[in-house]
Coordinates of C-alpha atoms in Angstrom, one line a residue:
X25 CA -2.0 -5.8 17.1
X26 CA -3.9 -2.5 16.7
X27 CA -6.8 -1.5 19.0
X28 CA -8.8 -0.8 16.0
X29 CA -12.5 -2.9 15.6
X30 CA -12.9 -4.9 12.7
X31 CA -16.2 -6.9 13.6
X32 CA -17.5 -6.2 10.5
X33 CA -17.2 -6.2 7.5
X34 CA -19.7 -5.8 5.0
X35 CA -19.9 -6.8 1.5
X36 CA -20.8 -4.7 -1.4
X37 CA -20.9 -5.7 -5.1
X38 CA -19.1 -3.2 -7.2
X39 CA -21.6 -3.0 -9.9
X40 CA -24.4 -2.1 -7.6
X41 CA -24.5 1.4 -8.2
X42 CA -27.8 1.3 -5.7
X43 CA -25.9 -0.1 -2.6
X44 CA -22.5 2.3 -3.6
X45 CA -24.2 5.2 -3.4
X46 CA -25.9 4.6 0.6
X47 CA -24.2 1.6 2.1
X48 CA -22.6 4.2 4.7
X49 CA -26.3 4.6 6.3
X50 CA -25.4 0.7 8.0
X51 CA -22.1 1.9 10.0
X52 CA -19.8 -2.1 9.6
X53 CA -16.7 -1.6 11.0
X54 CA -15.3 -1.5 7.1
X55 CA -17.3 -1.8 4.1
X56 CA -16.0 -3.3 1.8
X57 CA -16.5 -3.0 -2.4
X58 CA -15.9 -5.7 -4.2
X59 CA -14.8 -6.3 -7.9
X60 CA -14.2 -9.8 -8.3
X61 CA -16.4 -12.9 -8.0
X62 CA -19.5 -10.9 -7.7
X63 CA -19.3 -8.6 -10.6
X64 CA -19.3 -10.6 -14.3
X65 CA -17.2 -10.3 -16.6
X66 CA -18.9 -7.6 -18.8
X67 CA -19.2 -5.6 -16.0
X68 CA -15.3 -5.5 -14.8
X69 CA -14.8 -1.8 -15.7
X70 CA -17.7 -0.2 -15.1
X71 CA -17.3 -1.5 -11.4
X72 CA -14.2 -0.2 -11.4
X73 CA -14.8 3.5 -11.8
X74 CA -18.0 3.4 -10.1
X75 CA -16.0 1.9 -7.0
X76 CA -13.4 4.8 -7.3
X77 CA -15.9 7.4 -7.7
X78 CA -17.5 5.8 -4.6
X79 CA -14.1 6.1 -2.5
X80 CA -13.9 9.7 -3.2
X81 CA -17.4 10.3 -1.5
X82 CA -17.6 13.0 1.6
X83 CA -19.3 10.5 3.4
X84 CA -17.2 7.2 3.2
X85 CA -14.3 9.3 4.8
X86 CA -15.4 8.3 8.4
X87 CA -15.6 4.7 7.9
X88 CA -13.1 2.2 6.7
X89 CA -13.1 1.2 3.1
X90 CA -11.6 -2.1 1.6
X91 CA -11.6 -3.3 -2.3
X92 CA -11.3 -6.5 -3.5
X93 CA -9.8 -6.4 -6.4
X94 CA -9.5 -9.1 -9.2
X95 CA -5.9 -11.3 -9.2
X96 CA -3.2 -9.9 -10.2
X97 CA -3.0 -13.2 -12.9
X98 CA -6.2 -12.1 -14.2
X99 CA -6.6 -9.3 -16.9
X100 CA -8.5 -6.9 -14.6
X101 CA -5.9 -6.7 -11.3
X102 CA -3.8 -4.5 -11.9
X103 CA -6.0 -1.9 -13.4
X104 CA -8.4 -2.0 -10.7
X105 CA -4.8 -1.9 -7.7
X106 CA -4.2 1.3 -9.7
X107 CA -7.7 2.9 -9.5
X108 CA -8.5 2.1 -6.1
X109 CA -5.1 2.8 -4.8
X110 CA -5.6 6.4 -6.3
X111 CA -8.8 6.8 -4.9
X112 CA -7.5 6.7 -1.1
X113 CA -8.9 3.2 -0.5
X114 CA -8.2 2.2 3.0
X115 CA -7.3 -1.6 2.7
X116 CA -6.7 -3.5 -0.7
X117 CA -8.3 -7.3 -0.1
X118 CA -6.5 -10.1 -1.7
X119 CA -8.7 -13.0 -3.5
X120 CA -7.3 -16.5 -3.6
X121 CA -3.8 -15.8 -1.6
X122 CA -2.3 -19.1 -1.8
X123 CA 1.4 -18.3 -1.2
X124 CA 3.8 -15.6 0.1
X125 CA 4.7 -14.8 -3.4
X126 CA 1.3 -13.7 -4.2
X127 CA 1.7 -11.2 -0.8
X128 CA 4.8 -10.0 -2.3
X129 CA 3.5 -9.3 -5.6
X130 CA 0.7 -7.5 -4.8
X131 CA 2.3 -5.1 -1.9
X132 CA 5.0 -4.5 -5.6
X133 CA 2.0 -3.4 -7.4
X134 CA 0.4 -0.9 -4.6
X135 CA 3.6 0.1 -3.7
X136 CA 4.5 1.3 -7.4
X137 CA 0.3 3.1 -7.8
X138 CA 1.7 5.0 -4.3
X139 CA 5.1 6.3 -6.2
X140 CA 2.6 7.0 -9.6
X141 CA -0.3 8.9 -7.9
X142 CA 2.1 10.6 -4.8
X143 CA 0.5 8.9 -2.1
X144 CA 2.8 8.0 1.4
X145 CA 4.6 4.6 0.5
X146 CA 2.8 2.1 2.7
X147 CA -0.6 3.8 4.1
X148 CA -2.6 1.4 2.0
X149 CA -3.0 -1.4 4.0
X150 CA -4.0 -4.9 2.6
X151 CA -6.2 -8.1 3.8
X152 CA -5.2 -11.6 2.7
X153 CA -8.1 -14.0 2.1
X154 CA -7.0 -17.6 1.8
X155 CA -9.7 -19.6 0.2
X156 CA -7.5 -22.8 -0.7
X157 CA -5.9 -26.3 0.9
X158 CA -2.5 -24.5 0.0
X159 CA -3.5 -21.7 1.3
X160 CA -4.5 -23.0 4.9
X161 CA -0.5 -24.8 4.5
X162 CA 0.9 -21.3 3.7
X163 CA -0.9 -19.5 6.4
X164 CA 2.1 -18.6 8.7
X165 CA 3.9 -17.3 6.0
X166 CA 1.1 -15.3 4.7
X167 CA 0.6 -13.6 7.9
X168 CA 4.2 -12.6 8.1
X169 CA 4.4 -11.4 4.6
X170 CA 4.1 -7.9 5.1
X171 CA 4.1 -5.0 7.2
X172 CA 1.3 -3.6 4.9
X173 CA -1.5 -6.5 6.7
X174 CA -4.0 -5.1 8.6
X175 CA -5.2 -9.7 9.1
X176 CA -5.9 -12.5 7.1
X177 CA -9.4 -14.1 6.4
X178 CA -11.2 -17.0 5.4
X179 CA -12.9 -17.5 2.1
X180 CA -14.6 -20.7 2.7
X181 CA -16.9 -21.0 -0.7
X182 CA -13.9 -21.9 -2.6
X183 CA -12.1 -23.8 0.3
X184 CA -14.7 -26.3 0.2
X185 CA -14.8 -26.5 -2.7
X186 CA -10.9 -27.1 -2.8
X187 CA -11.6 -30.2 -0.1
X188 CA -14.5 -31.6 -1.9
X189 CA -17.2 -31.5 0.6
X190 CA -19.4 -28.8 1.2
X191 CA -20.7 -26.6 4.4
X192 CA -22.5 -27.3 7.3
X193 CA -24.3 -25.3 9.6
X194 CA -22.3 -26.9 12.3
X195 CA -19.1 -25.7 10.2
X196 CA -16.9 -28.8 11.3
X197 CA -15.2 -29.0 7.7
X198 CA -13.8 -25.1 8.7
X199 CA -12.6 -25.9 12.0
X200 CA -8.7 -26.6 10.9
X201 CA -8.4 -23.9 8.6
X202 CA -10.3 -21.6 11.2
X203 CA -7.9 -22.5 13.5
X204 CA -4.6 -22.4 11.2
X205 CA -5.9 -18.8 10.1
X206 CA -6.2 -17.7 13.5
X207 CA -3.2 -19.4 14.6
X208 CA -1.1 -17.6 12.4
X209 CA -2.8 -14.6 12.6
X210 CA -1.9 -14.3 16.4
X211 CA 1.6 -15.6 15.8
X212 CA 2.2 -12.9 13.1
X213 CA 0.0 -9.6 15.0
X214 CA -2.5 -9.3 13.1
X215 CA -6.3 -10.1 12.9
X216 CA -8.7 -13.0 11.9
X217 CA -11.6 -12.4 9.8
X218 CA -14.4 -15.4 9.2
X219 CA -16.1 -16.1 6.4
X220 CA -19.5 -15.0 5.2
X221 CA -22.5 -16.9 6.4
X222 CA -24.2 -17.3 3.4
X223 CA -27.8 -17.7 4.5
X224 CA -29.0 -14.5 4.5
X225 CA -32.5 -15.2 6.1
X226 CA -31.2 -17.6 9.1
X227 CA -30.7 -15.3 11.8
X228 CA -30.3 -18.1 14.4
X229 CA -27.6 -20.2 12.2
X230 CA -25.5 -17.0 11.6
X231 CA -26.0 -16.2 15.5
X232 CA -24.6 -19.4 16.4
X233 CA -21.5 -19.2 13.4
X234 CA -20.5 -15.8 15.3
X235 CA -21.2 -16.8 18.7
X236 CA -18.5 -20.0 17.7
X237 CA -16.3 -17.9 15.9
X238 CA -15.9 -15.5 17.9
X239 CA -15.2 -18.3 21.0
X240 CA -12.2 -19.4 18.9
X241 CA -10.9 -16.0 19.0
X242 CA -11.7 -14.1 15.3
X243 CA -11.7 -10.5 15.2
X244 CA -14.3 -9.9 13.4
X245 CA -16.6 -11.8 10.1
X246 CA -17.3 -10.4 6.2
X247 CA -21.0 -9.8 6.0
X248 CA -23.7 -10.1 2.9
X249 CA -26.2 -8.8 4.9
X250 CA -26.8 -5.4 7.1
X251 CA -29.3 -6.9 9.1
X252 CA -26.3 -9.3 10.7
X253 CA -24.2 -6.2 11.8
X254 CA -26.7 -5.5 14.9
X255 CA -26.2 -9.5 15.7
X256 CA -22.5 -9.6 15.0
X257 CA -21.8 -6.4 17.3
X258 CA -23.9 -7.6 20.2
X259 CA -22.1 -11.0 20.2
X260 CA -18.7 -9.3 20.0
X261 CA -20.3 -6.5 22.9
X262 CA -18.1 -7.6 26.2
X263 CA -20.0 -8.2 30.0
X264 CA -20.3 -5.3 32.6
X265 CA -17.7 -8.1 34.1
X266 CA -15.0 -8.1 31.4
X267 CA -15.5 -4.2 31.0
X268 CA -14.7 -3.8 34.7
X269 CA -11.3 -5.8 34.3
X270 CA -10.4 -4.1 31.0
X271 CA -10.7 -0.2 32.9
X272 CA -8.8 -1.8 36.2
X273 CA -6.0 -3.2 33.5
X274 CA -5.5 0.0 31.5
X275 CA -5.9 2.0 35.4
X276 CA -2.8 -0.4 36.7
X277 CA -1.0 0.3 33.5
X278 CA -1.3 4.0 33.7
X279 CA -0.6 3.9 37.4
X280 CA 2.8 2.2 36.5
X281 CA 3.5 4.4 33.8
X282 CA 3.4 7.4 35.9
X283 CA 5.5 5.7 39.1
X284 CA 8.0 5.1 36.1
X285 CA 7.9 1.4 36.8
X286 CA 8.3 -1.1 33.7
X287 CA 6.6 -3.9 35.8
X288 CA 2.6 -3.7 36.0
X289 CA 0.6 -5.2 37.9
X290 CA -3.0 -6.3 39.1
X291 CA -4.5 -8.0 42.2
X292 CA -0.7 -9.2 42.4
X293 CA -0.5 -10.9 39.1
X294 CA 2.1 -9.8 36.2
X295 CA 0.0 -7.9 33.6
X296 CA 2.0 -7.8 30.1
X297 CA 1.1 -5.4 27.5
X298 CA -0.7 -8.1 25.0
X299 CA -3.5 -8.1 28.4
X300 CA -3.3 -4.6 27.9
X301 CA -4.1 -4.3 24.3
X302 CA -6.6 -6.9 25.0
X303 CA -8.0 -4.2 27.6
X304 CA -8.0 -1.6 25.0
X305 CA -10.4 -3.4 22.7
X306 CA -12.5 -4.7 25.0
X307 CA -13.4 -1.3 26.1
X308 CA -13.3 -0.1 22.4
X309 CA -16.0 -3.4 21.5
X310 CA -17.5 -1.5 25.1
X311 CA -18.5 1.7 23.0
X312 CA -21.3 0.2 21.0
X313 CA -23.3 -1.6 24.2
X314 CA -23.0 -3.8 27.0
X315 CA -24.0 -7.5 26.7
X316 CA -26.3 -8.0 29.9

């Protein structure tokens, strides 16, 4: 798995010309423009070129951008893989990924915008929601469907919905697919991203959702808010005592790399190199503040 922070990720309607034009002034980890659910039907391609014209901006160059673009089933998908793909978007997010075919299918269609607007084959990356039962079932193959995925997610609005309950602020009716998209997340390389909390104005309920999620092990959580970005990076912010462990890991490690020796090692133990990547973010999370 890359070193690369991914805590956030913050949501931006497509059709909101308004939050386009200064969402940058927040600093997520990713921002990400979206063109599906929350844009109507009316309003499909005027998103889409105001989301491209975004892209191109001087001052989304510095910060990772994602697009969510419609299905490829629907009328709108592959118009809006082509657009974005041209644009230089970072990361294409799939909606609704319910099976490996629909990985396949979509890295087909960025693959062939990459050969049409000269762009390197495979440096758009792409982000699999799965927001269904089948889905959750599919999950290990989903991870593994391509080297193009930067980590799957959770769509929960639509999961729920799928189960016919409905959420909870204690989230028990996510726990399995939390823990299947993790699960195979970790089995495949690649990173876990949570669902949005959808209360906007309960500081303490999404405190606790992060402070659980990121106990399982997530990566990082889609935002609707930029007041939760402070919150979500402090949770995610490591101790003074899990900083100090990270710099004496990546020390043995370079110590070991110098003495030419393949074996590292650390107060006696065996130190493998997932601990090491594990060091390597931890001091990366370390950057933006120290949880006392």
């Amino acid at each position: 798995m890359e070193a690369k922070l991914r805590r956030s990720m913050l949501f931006v309607p497509g059709s909101n010309a308004a939050m386009l034009s200064n969402t940058f002034i927040y600093t997520p980890d990713a921002i990400m423009f979206d063109l599906e659910d929350s844009v109507s039907i009316r309003e499909k391609d005027t998103a889409r070129m105001l989301v491209m014209n975004t892209l191109q901006h001087p001052l989304y160059r510095d910060i990772e951008t994602v697009v969510r673009v419609n299905g490829l089933d629907s009328q709108y998908g592959r118009d809006d893989v082509k657009a974005v793909v041209k644009a230089g978007v970072n990361v294409v997010r799939l909606a609704k990924t319910d099976s490996l075919q629909d990985v396949l299918d979509m890295e087909a269609e960025i693959e062939a915008a990459e050969r049409e607007f000269g762009k390197e084959v495979g440096s758009t990356r792409m982000l699999a929601a799965i927001e269904s039962a089948m889905g959750i079932n599919n999950a290990v193959e989903i991870a593994f469907g391509s080297k193009r995925l930067i980590g799957i997610a959770l769509g929960a609005e639509d999961y729920v919905r799928d189960l016919r309950t409905e959420r909870t602020a204690e989230g028990t009716e996510l726990l399995f697919a939390r823990c299947s998209i993790l699960q195979a997340a970790r089995a495949a390389g690649i990173m876990a991203f949570d669902t949005v909390y959808s209360d906007a104005n309960n500081e303490e309920g999404f405190l606790n959702e992060a402070e659980h999620i990121k106990s399982l092990g997530f990566d990082g959580k889609s935002l609707i808010n930029p007041r939760q970005i402070e919150i979500l990076h402090n949770v995610f912010a490591p101790s003074q005592k899990e900083i100090d462990h990270a710099q004496a890991v990546i020390e043995a490690a370079e110590e070991a790399e110098e003495m030419g020796s393949g074996v590292v090692s650390l107060n006696g133990k065996m130190v493998d190199s997932p601990i090491i990547e594990r060091a390597r973010l931890t001091l990366k999370r370390a950057e933006s503040g120290i949880k006392q």
